């Protein structure tokens, strides 16, 4: 336990050290002799990182994967560069991942498929490229998916129809090809049909709670 706590704390300090001086000033409370982000909780219990709109310039470090209990990672509206590290797939407790409106490049890591508790994935407004993998369909808890305004290309994976909890899907302003439009509307119609069936069953159960 002590070793894991040390790794998680060091990961955050390493990230701070990798940023430019101006960005480091936003994280003055992250110090070796203090608790994380001015709270009374040690790094091993860190559940939320919210650095929204802080003009942070730098990379998302692979060490972020050491924060094993992280549930919310919100780094949107900054000046983050480089690729999203594969190690982000180690954050098995993650529920909300928001990296939108940065300057991130490269493909969406396939390791994101390991985030089975993820409900919100916002990566829009970057320079992400490559194609969407079929592994996206493994995010069974996903409710909101926004990948618009990137450089993604290729067909939309058919596995998205397996996301039974999905409520919002934003994929526009990309370079998606093939049957993208047809599949997109198929997914939207499927979601609408699911809601209609759900409301129909709910109404029926209210009228006849015995289901007869």
C-alpha atoms as one frame of an Amber mdcrd trajectory, in Angstrom:
protein
   0.000   0.000   0.000   2.777   2.423   0.952   4.633   1.641  -2.279   1.520
   2.275  -4.396   0.857   5.551  -2.581   4.431   6.632  -3.276   4.130   5.767
  -6.985   0.885   7.705  -7.397   2.215  10.771  -5.626   5.465  10.669  -7.595
   3.507  10.353 -10.848   1.705  13.628 -10.149   4.922  15.383  -9.145   6.674
  14.119 -12.287   3.866  15.483 -14.417   4.071  18.863 -12.718   7.846  18.936
 -13.278   7.402  18.205 -16.993   5.191  21.252 -17.546   6.365  24.738 -18.382
   6.853  27.133 -15.464   3.653  29.038 -16.228   1.642  25.808 -16.144   3.364
  24.675 -12.945   2.088  27.791 -11.189  -1.438  26.357 -11.457  -0.298  23.374
  -9.387   1.524  25.063  -6.515  -0.265  22.860  -3.983   1.248  19.736  -5.569
   4.388  19.366  -3.452   6.343  16.435  -2.054   5.668  17.447   1.546   1.974
  18.248   1.187  -1.165  16.400   0.300  -2.539  16.453  -3.234  -4.154  19.608
  -4.615  -4.503  21.140  -1.182  -6.823  18.409   0.121  -6.428  16.165   3.133
  -6.499  13.024   1.017  -3.265  11.261   0.065  -2.499  10.504  -3.575  -3.444
   6.868  -3.175  -7.049   7.973  -2.542  -7.118  10.607  -5.270 -10.453  10.286
  -7.062 -10.763  13.529  -9.048  -8.379  15.612 -11.136 -10.104  18.689 -12.542
  -7.762  21.188 -14.201 -10.304  22.650 -16.617  -9.313  25.820 -18.476  -5.960
  26.449 -16.763  -3.819  27.071 -19.875  -1.727  24.027 -18.969   0.911  23.400
 -21.639   2.587  20.022 -21.901   2.038  16.295 -22.321  -0.246  13.865 -20.526
   2.350  11.587 -18.897   2.180   7.783 -18.924   2.541   7.958 -15.119  -1.115
   9.010 -14.966  -1.911   5.299 -15.107  -0.584   4.919 -11.551  -3.538   6.841
 -10.065  -5.529   3.647  -9.761  -8.535   5.054  -7.880  -9.124   7.989 -10.181
 -12.778   8.300 -11.211 -12.829  11.754 -12.844 -10.063  13.037 -15.119 -10.981
  16.451 -16.528  -8.185  18.213 -18.409 -10.324  19.978 -21.001  -9.754  23.458
 -22.434  -5.998  23.564 -21.951  -2.955  23.473 -24.246  -2.084  19.805 -23.895
   0.074  18.323 -26.662   1.100  14.917 -27.920  -0.740  11.627 -27.815  -3.123
  10.229 -25.237  -0.974   7.641 -23.423  -1.963   3.974 -23.581  -1.461   3.834
 -19.811  -4.719   5.713 -19.355  -6.375   2.328 -19.828  -5.073   1.336 -16.386
  -7.539   3.704 -14.711 -10.139   0.969 -14.255 -12.249   3.081 -11.861 -12.577
   5.969 -14.316 -16.147   7.166 -14.879 -15.559  10.493 -16.614 -12.747  11.270
 -19.086 -12.788  14.764 -20.594  -9.816  15.859 -22.705 -11.672  18.048 -25.195
 -10.491  21.364 -26.636  -6.736  20.691 -26.477  -4.066  19.996 -29.108  -3.844
  16.232 -28.705  -2.707  14.179 -31.709  -2.407  10.563 -32.748  -4.905   7.713
 -32.523  -7.374   7.101 -29.741  -5.666   4.482 -27.537  -7.115   0.990 -27.871
  -6.523   0.626 -24.130  -9.599   2.799 -23.519 -11.609  -0.373 -24.099 -10.433
  -1.492 -20.650 -12.376   1.319 -18.967 -15.528  -0.701 -18.361 -16.927   1.816
 -15.847 -16.552   4.808 -18.170 -19.781   6.759 -18.688 -18.538   9.971 -20.312
 -15.851  10.202 -23.007 -15.271  13.685 -24.437 -12.299  13.942 -26.816 -13.677
  16.508 -29.271 -11.826  19.573 -30.488  -8.376  17.992 -30.851  -6.255  16.743
 -33.754  -6.800  13.042 -33.125  -6.302  10.841 -36.185  -6.585   7.233 -37.274
  -9.704   5.115 -37.241 -12.111   4.104 -34.508 -11.530   0.524 -33.399 -14.225
  -2.085 -32.884 -13.049  -2.239 -29.254 -15.111   0.916 -28.658 -18.067  -1.427
 -28.343 -16.556  -2.826 -25.141 -17.359   0.365 -23.218 -20.662  -1.058 -22.004
 -21.269   1.644 -19.387 -20.799   4.521 -21.836 -23.606   7.097 -21.895 -22.050
  10.115 -23.650 -19.527   9.855 -26.502 -18.246  13.001 -28.245 -15.400  12.707
 -30.758 -16.367  15.460 -33.210 -14.003  18.050 -34.684 -10.942  15.795 -35.041
  -9.152  14.144 -37.971 -10.584  10.669 -37.485 -11.210   8.630 -40.614 -12.553
   5.305 -41.759 -15.942   3.748 -41.018 -17.757   4.131 -37.736 -17.374   0.773
 -35.935 -20.512  -1.347 -36.024 -19.784  -2.374 -32.438 -21.299   0.937 -31.286
 -24.728  -0.674 -31.503 -23.630  -2.831 -28.556 -23.495   0.234 -26.309 -26.944
  -0.226 -24.816 -26.567   2.657 -22.362 -25.468   5.168 -24.998 -27.621   8.305
 -25.099 -25.520  10.877 -26.973 -23.205  10.291 -29.927 -21.301  13.120 -31.632
 -18.952  12.182 -34.484 -19.328  15.061 -36.963 -16.527  17.173 -38.459 -14.199
  14.235 -38.996 -12.948  12.462 -42.103 -15.104   9.410 -41.585 -15.784   7.503
 -44.790 -17.714   4.493 -46.034 -21.127   3.822 -44.520 -20.584   6.334 -41.722
 -23.756   8.341 -42.274 -25.980   5.290 -42.689 -24.564   3.635 -39.584 -24.819
   6.853 -37.603 -28.527   7.139 -38.309 -28.966   3.416 -37.654 -27.472   3.890
 -34.210 -29.617   6.965 -33.533 -32.778   5.162 -34.662 -31.859   2.159 -32.549
 -31.439   4.413 -29.510 -34.805   6.061 -30.197 -36.474   2.673 -30.588 -34.920
   1.515 -27.326 -36.314   4.557 -25.513 -39.778   4.065 -27.019 -39.810   0.413
 -25.977 -38.629   1.339 -22.495 -41.299   4.017 -22.045 -43.939   1.693 -23.473
 -43.025  -1.038 -21.006 -42.880   1.453 -18.142 -46.355   2.744 -18.979 -47.689
  -0.798 -19.261 -46.240  -1.732 -15.876 -47.769   1.356 -14.299 -51.194   0.478
 -15.708 -50.868  -3.196 -14.811 -48.155  -3.803 -12.199 -48.745  -7.560 -12.413
 -47.735  -7.590 -16.072 -50.865  -9.438 -17.201
